[in-house]
C-alpha positions as YAML, in Angstrom:
chain: A
units: angstrom
residues:
- id: 1
  name: UNK
  ca: [-43.72, 125.46, 57.31]
- id: 2
  name: UNK
  ca: [-46.63, 123.68, 57.38]
- id: 3
  name: UNK
  ca: [-49.37, 121.69, 59.97]
- id: 4
  name: UNK
  ca: [-51.95, 119.51, 59.49]
- id: 5
  name: UNK
  ca: [-54.25, 117.95, 62.38]
- id: 6
  name: UNK
  ca: [-56.42, 115.30, 62.23]
- id: 7
  name: UNK
  ca: [-58.55, 114.45, 65.54]
- id: 8
  name: UNK
  ca: [-60.78, 111.18, 65.80]
- id: 9
  name: UNK
  ca: [-63.38, 111.41, 68.51]
- id: 10
  name: UNK
  ca: [-64.36, 108.94, 70.62]
- id: 11
  name: UNK
  ca: [-63.47, 105.01, 70.72]
- id: 12
  name: UNK
  ca: [-64.31, 101.71, 72.66]
- id: 13
  name: UNK
  ca: [-66.82, 102.61, 75.81]
- id: 14
  name: UNK
  ca: [-65.23, 100.44, 78.41]
- id: 15
  name: UNK
  ca: [-64.34, 100.97, 82.07]
- id: 16
  name: UNK
  ca: [-61.25, 102.35, 83.62]
- id: 17
  name: UNK
  ca: [-60.93, 100.02, 85.80]
- id: 18
  name: UNK
  ca: [-61.49, 96.38, 84.08]
- id: 19
  name: UNK
  ca: [-62.64, 96.80, 80.53]
- id: 20
  name: UNK
  ca: [-66.11, 94.87, 80.77]
- id: 21
  name: UNK
  ca: [-68.64, 98.21, 80.47]
- id: 22
  name: UNK
  ca: [-68.18, 100.51, 78.11]
- id: 23
  name: UNK
  ca: [-67.22, 104.01, 78.88]
- id: 24
  name: UNK
  ca: [-68.96, 107.09, 78.14]
- id: 25
  name: UNK
  ca: [-67.04, 108.85, 74.94]
- id: 26
  name: UNK
  ca: [-66.46, 112.16, 76.97]
- id: 27
  name: UNK
  ca: [-64.08, 110.32, 78.89]
- id: 28
  name: UNK
  ca: [-61.63, 108.52, 76.49]
- id: 29
  name: UNK
  ca: [-59.24, 111.49, 75.14]
- id: 30
  name: UNK
  ca: [-59.51, 111.74, 71.43]
- id: 31
  name: UNK
  ca: [-56.85, 110.67, 68.98]
- id: 32
  name: UNK
  ca: [-55.03, 113.84, 67.83]
- id: 33
  name: UNK
  ca: [-52.53, 113.60, 65.21]
- id: 34
  name: UNK
  ca: [-50.36, 116.87, 63.98]
- id: 35
  name: UNK
  ca: [-48.37, 116.91, 61.22]
- id: 36
  name: UNK
  ca: [-45.55, 120.26, 60.63]
- id: 37
  name: UNK
  ca: [-43.09, 119.69, 57.81]
- id: 38
  name: UNK
  ca: [-39.94, 121.71, 57.45]
- id: 39
  name: UNK
  ca: [-39.83, 124.43, 54.61]
- id: 40
  name: UNK
  ca: [-38.02, 121.82, 52.24]
- id: 41
  name: UNK
  ca: [-40.07, 119.78, 53.06]
- id: 42
  name: UNK
  ca: [-37.02, 117.26, 53.93]
- id: 43
  name: UNK
  ca: [-38.01, 115.93, 57.46]
- id: 44
  name: UNK
  ca: [-41.49, 115.62, 58.71]
- id: 45
  name: UNK
  ca: [-42.78, 115.37, 61.87]
- id: 46
  name: UNK
  ca: [-45.86, 113.99, 63.56]
- id: 47
  name: UNK
  ca: [-47.41, 114.03, 66.70]
- id: 48
  name: UNK
  ca: [-50.12, 112.34, 68.39]
- id: 49
  name: UNK
  ca: [-51.87, 112.78, 71.62]
- id: 50
  name: UNK
  ca: [-54.78, 110.49, 73.25]
- id: 51
  name: UNK
  ca: [-55.37, 106.79, 72.53]
- id: 52
  name: UNK
  ca: [-54.03, 104.44, 69.38]
- id: 53
  name: UNK
  ca: [-56.12, 101.31, 69.06]
- id: 54
  name: UNK
  ca: [-58.44, 99.32, 66.91]
- id: 55
  name: UNK
  ca: [-60.66, 102.19, 66.58]
- id: 56
  name: UNK
  ca: [-58.30, 104.93, 65.83]
- id: 57
  name: UNK
  ca: [-55.24, 103.01, 64.31]
- id: 58
  name: UNK
  ca: [-56.10, 103.42, 60.74]
- id: 59
  name: UNK
  ca: [-56.21, 107.14, 60.95]
- id: 60
  name: UNK
  ca: [-52.45, 107.31, 62.62]
- id: 61
  name: UNK
  ca: [-51.26, 105.03, 59.57]
- id: 62
  name: UNK
  ca: [-53.03, 107.39, 56.98]
- id: 63
  name: UNK
  ca: [-51.45, 110.31, 58.50]
- id: 64
  name: UNK
  ca: [-47.89, 108.17, 59.16]
- id: 65
  name: UNK
  ca: [-47.91, 107.65, 55.32]
- id: 66
  name: UNK
  ca: [-48.72, 110.55, 53.55]
- id: 67
  name: UNK
  ca: [-46.51, 112.22, 55.96]
- id: 68
  name: UNK
  ca: [-43.97, 109.80, 54.01]
- id: 69
  name: UNK
  ca: [-44.98, 109.99, 50.75]
- id: 70
  name: UNK
  ca: [-44.97, 114.42, 51.01]
- id: 71
  name: UNK
  ca: [-40.80, 113.94, 52.76]
- id: 72
  name: UNK
  ca: [-37.62, 113.47, 50.63]
- id: 73
  name: UNK
  ca: [-35.81, 111.97, 54.09]
- id: 74
  name: UNK
  ca: [-37.91, 110.61, 56.62]
- id: 75
  name: UNK
  ca: [-40.85, 110.92, 59.52]
- id: 76
  name: UNK
  ca: [-39.98, 111.45, 63.10]
- id: 77
  name: UNK
  ca: [-42.59, 110.47, 65.43]
- id: 78
  name: UNK
  ca: [-43.55, 111.67, 69.05]
- id: 79
  name: UNK
  ca: [-45.72, 109.72, 71.06]
- id: 80
  name: UNK
  ca: [-44.96, 111.62, 74.00]
- id: 81
  name: UNK
  ca: [-48.90, 112.05, 75.03]
- id: 82
  name: UNK
  ca: [-49.99, 108.86, 73.78]
- id: 83
  name: UNK
  ca: [-52.08, 106.94, 77.07]
- id: 84
  name: UNK
  ca: [-53.07, 104.28, 75.66]
- id: 85
  name: UNK
  ca: [-51.19, 101.96, 72.40]
- id: 86
  name: UNK
  ca: [-51.97, 98.57, 71.92]
- id: 87
  name: UNK
  ca: [-51.10, 95.80, 69.01]
- id: 88
  name: UNK
  ca: [-52.19, 97.90, 66.80]
- id: 89
  name: UNK
  ca: [-51.01, 100.65, 66.84]
- id: 90
  name: UNK
  ca: [-47.27, 98.93, 67.03]
- id: 91
  name: UNK
  ca: [-48.94, 97.18, 63.47]
- id: 92
  name: UNK
  ca: [-49.16, 100.77, 61.75]
- id: 93
  name: UNK
  ca: [-46.25, 101.61, 63.06]
- id: 94
  name: UNK
  ca: [-44.00, 98.24, 62.07]
- id: 95
  name: UNK
  ca: [-45.70, 98.99, 58.46]
- id: 96
  name: UNK
  ca: [-44.70, 102.35, 57.87]
- id: 97
  name: UNK
  ca: [-41.31, 101.59, 59.13]
- id: 98
  name: UNK
  ca: [-41.64, 98.68, 56.24]
- id: 99
  name: UNK
  ca: [-42.93, 101.16, 53.99]
- id: 100
  name: UNK
  ca: [-40.07, 103.70, 54.80]
- id: 101
  name: UNK
  ca: [-37.59, 101.26, 54.28]
- id: 102
  name: UNK
  ca: [-38.51, 100.46, 50.79]
- id: 103
  name: UNK
  ca: [-38.33, 104.22, 49.74]
- id: 104
  name: UNK
  ca: [-35.31, 104.74, 51.44]
- id: 105
  name: UNK
  ca: [-36.20, 106.95, 54.01]
- id: 106
  name: UNK
  ca: [-36.23, 107.28, 57.25]
- id: 107
  name: UNK
  ca: [-38.84, 106.47, 60.37]
- id: 108
  name: UNK
  ca: [-37.91, 106.72, 63.72]
- id: 109
  name: UNK
  ca: [-40.28, 107.41, 67.21]
- id: 110
  name: UNK
  ca: [-38.00, 110.32, 68.63]
- id: 111
  name: UNK
  ca: [-40.11, 110.22, 72.06]
- id: 112
  name: UNK
  ca: [-42.15, 107.78, 73.62]
- id: 113
  name: UNK
  ca: [-44.39, 108.13, 76.31]
- id: 114
  name: UNK
  ca: [-43.75, 104.89, 79.15]
- id: 115
  name: UNK
  ca: [-47.06, 102.99, 77.97]
- id: 116
  name: UNK
  ca: [-45.81, 103.41, 74.27]
- id: 117
  name: UNK
  ca: [-41.81, 102.46, 75.51]
- id: 118
  name: UNK
  ca: [-43.32, 99.53, 77.42]
- id: 119
  name: UNK
  ca: [-45.58, 97.98, 74.28]
- id: 120
  name: UNK
  ca: [-41.93, 98.21, 72.55]
- id: 121
  name: UNK
  ca: [-39.66, 96.96, 74.89]
- id: 122
  name: UNK
  ca: [-42.47, 93.99, 75.68]
- id: 123
  name: UNK
  ca: [-42.04, 93.07, 71.85]
- id: 124
  name: UNK
  ca: [-39.15, 93.35, 71.22]
- id: 125
  name: UNK
  ca: [-39.51, 96.44, 68.74]
- id: 126
  name: UNK
  ca: [-37.83, 98.98, 70.88]
- id: 127
  name: UNK
  ca: [-34.81, 98.68, 68.43]
- id: 128
  name: UNK
  ca: [-36.27, 99.31, 65.03]
- id: 129
  name: UNK
  ca: [-38.03, 101.74, 65.78]
- id: 130
  name: UNK
  ca: [-36.33, 104.07, 67.98]
- id: 131
  name: UNK
  ca: [-33.05, 103.39, 67.15]
- id: 132
  name: UNK
  ca: [-31.19, 106.88, 64.96]
- id: 133
  name: UNK
  ca: [-31.34, 104.62, 61.19]
- id: 134
  name: UNK
  ca: [-30.56, 107.79, 59.00]
- id: 135
  name: UNK
  ca: [-26.62, 106.01, 58.75]
- id: 136
  name: UNK
  ca: [-28.17, 102.99, 57.44]
- id: 137
  name: UNK
  ca: [-29.86, 104.17, 54.59]
- id: 138
  name: UNK
  ca: [-30.07, 101.64, 51.56]
- id: 139
  name: UNK
  ca: [-27.10, 103.00, 49.15]
- id: 140
  name: UNK
  ca: [-25.50, 105.13, 51.98]
- id: 141
  name: UNK
  ca: [-22.37, 102.12, 51.99]
- id: 142
  name: UNK
  ca: [-23.32, 100.51, 55.33]
- id: 143
  name: UNK
  ca: [-24.27, 96.50, 54.07]
- id: 144
  name: UNK
  ca: [-24.43, 95.40, 57.16]
- id: 145
  name: UNK
  ca: [-26.04, 97.80, 59.52]
- id: 146
  name: UNK
  ca: [-28.83, 97.31, 56.25]
- id: 147
  name: UNK
  ca: [-28.61, 94.00, 56.68]
- id: 148
  name: UNK
  ca: [-29.08, 93.74, 60.22]
- id: 149
  name: UNK
  ca: [-31.98, 96.45, 60.46]
- id: 150
  name: UNK
  ca: [-33.65, 94.56, 57.86]
- id: 151
  name: UNK
  ca: [-33.20, 91.15, 60.00]
- id: 152
  name: UNK
  ca: [-34.98, 93.22, 62.98]
- id: 153
  name: UNK
  ca: [-38.12, 94.61, 61.21]
- id: 154
  name: UNK
  ca: [-38.35, 90.96, 59.51]
- id: 155
  name: UNK
  ca: [-38.16, 89.43, 63.65]
- id: 156
  name: UNK
  ca: [-41.01, 92.34, 64.51]
- id: 157
  name: UNK
  ca: [-43.13, 91.93, 61.67]
- id: 158
  name: UNK
  ca: [-43.22, 88.37, 62.03]
- id: 159
  name: UNK
  ca: [-44.45, 88.38, 65.64]
- id: 160
  name: UNK
  ca: [-47.33, 90.49, 65.41]
- id: 161
  name: UNK
  ca: [-50.03, 87.70, 63.87]
- id: 162
  name: UNK
  ca: [-49.20, 85.91, 66.72]
- id: 163
  name: UNK
  ca: [-50.10, 88.55, 69.41]
- id: 164
  name: UNK
  ca: [-52.89, 89.52, 67.20]
- id: 165
  name: UNK
  ca: [-54.41, 85.80, 67.10]
- id: 166
  name: UNK
  ca: [-53.12, 85.23, 71.13]
- id: 167
  name: UNK
  ca: [-55.57, 87.99, 71.74]
- id: 168
  name: UNK
  ca: [-58.42, 86.75, 69.75]
- id: 169
  name: UNK
  ca: [-58.07, 83.36, 71.56]
- id: 170
  name: UNK
  ca: [-58.35, 84.81, 74.63]
- id: 171
  name: UNK
  ca: [-61.40, 86.81, 73.76]
- id: 172
  name: UNK
  ca: [-63.26, 84.12, 72.55]
- id: 173
  name: UNK
  ca: [-62.55, 81.45, 75.83]
- id: 174
  name: UNK
  ca: [-63.62, 84.35, 78.20]
- id: 175
  name: UNK
  ca: [-65.59, 86.49, 76.54]
- id: 176
  name: UNK
  ca: [-64.22, 89.68, 76.48]
- id: 177
  name: UNK
  ca: [-62.99, 92.79, 74.86]
- id: 178
  name: UNK
  ca: [-60.04, 92.95, 72.68]
- id: 179
  name: UNK
  ca: [-58.86, 95.58, 75.34]
- id: 180
  name: UNK
  ca: [-59.55, 93.09, 78.52]
- id: 181
  name: UNK
  ca: [-57.52, 90.46, 76.04]
- id: 182
  name: UNK
  ca: [-54.63, 92.73, 75.68]
- id: 183
  name: UNK
  ca: [-54.13, 94.20, 79.21]
- id: 184
  name: UNK
  ca: [-54.23, 90.30, 80.33]
- id: 185
  name: UNK
  ca: [-51.83, 89.60, 77.83]
- id: 186
  name: UNK
  ca: [-49.49, 92.25, 79.00]
- id: 187
  name: UNK
  ca: [-50.18, 91.50, 82.56]
- id: 188
  name: UNK
  ca: [-48.76, 87.56, 82.03]
- id: 189
  name: UNK
  ca: [-45.94, 88.57, 80.42]
- id: 190
  name: UNK
  ca: [-44.91, 91.00, 83.15]
- id: 191
  name: UNK
  ca: [-45.84, 88.76, 86.02]
- id: 192
  name: UNK
  ca: [-44.33, 85.60, 84.13]
- id: 193
  name: UNK
  ca: [-41.19, 87.27, 82.94]
- id: 194
  name: UNK
  ca: [-41.68, 86.22, 79.61]
- id: 195
  name: UNK
  ca: [-41.70, 87.91, 76.20]
- id: 196
  name: UNK
  ca: [-45.13, 88.68, 74.78]
- id: 197
  name: UNK
  ca: [-44.75, 86.91, 71.52]
- id: 198
  name: UNK
  ca: [-43.49, 83.87, 72.84]
- id: 199
  name: UNK
  ca: [-46.75, 84.13, 75.40]
- id: 200
  name: UNK
  ca: [-48.43, 84.58, 72.21]
- id: 201
  name: UNK
  ca: [-47.16, 81.48, 70.28]
- id: 202
  name: UNK
  ca: [-47.84, 78.97, 73.41]
- id: 203
  name: UNK
  ca: [-51.28, 80.24, 74.14]
- id: 204
  name: UNK
  ca: [-51.67, 79.54, 70.07]
- id: 205
  name: UNK
  ca: [-50.79, 76.06, 70.84]
- id: 206
  name: UNK
  ca: [-53.55, 75.18, 72.91]
- id: 207
  name: UNK
  ca: [-55.95, 75.43, 70.25]
- id: 208
  name: UNK
  ca: [-54.57, 71.59, 69.28]
- id: 209
  name: UNK
  ca: [-54.68, 70.85, 72.65]
- id: 210
  name: UNK
  ca: [-51.71, 71.14, 74.80]
- id: 211
  name: UNK
  ca: [-52.31, 72.63, 78.13]
- id: 212
  name: UNK
  ca: [-50.92, 75.98, 79.29]
- id: 213
  name: UNK
  ca: [-47.24, 75.37, 81.47]
- id: 214
  name: UNK
  ca: [-47.37, 75.97, 84.86]
- id: 215
  name: UNK
  ca: [-46.45, 78.03, 86.05]
- id: 216
  name: UNK
  ca: [-47.77, 80.48, 83.24]
- id: 217
  name: UNK
  ca: [-51.20, 79.51, 83.53]
- id: 218
  name: UNK
  ca: [-51.24, 80.52, 87.46]
- id: 219
  name: UNK
  ca: [-50.47, 83.76, 86.10]
- id: 220
  name: UNK
  ca: [-52.37, 83.86, 83.13]
- id: 221
  name: UNK
  ca: [-55.44, 83.34, 85.53]
- id: 222
  name: UNK
  ca: [-54.09, 85.90, 88.29]
- id: 223
  name: UNK
  ca: [-54.33, 88.45, 84.89]
- id: 224
  name: UNK
  ca: [-58.16, 87.49, 84.28]
- id: 225
  name: UNK
  ca: [-58.97, 87.98, 87.83]
- id: 226
  name: UNK
  ca: [-57.25, 91.00, 88.34]
- id: 227
  name: UNK
  ca: [-58.38, 92.71, 84.92]
- id: 228
  name: UNK
  ca: [-62.26, 91.39, 85.68]
- id: 229
  name: UNK
  ca: [-62.48, 88.34, 83.19]
- id: 230
  name: UNK
  ca: [-63.23, 85.85, 85.48]
- id: 231
  name: UNK
  ca: [-65.92, 85.39, 88.18]
- id: 232
  name: UNK
  ca: [-65.00, 86.13, 92.00]
...
C-alpha cells in the first residue's frame, strides 16, 4: 500500500454570497488530494476534497497524471467531498481522461458530490467521465464501443474552450470575477433550460454584434442580478 497526500492552502477570496469581495483564506476549504495504490500498483484511487478552481486545478492535474503514469490499469477518482468545481477542474478531468485513452488505461470518476455531478450534467460529460470503461479500452475487441467513447470525449473537449471564452466575455463585460462569471453561466443555463455549451456559443456570437435572443437575455440579466454583478 502507498499513500501520497498533497494539500493546497488558500484560494480566491470571494464573498460567500456573490463573490464580489475576497474571502479570508481561512474560510476556504483547502484542496486535499490523496492517492492510494494497491500492492500491485494496477488500479490507483485518487481522492480529492475541498474546492477545485483556477488556483487548485493545476495541483489536481499533476496528481492525476502522476497516478496514471504509475498505474498499470488506470485511475479511479473520488470527488464526493468536493464543495466547488468549475470548468478549470472539468478541463483537468477531460485532459487526463484523454491521456488515459492514449495509454490504453481507464480513467473514471467513481464518486461525485452533487456540485460535481451538476457540472458534469450541465456540460454533457457525465457519460464520458463516470461510465465504466474497462471493457472499452483499445485493443480489447470492442471497436464500436471505442469509437463511440472517442467521439464523446472529442465532443466534450471541443465544447470546453467555448465555455471558458464565454466566461471571459462576462468577466470583461461586467467587470466581475471568474467565480461570479461561472455562477452566472450556470444559473442562466439552469433557468433557461439551455445546455451550457450552447449558451456559451450564443454568448460568443454577441462579440460580433449579434443580440442575445429572448428569453435568454432576460435569464442572463436575472442571473447577473442574483449574483451581485449588477447595481441594485
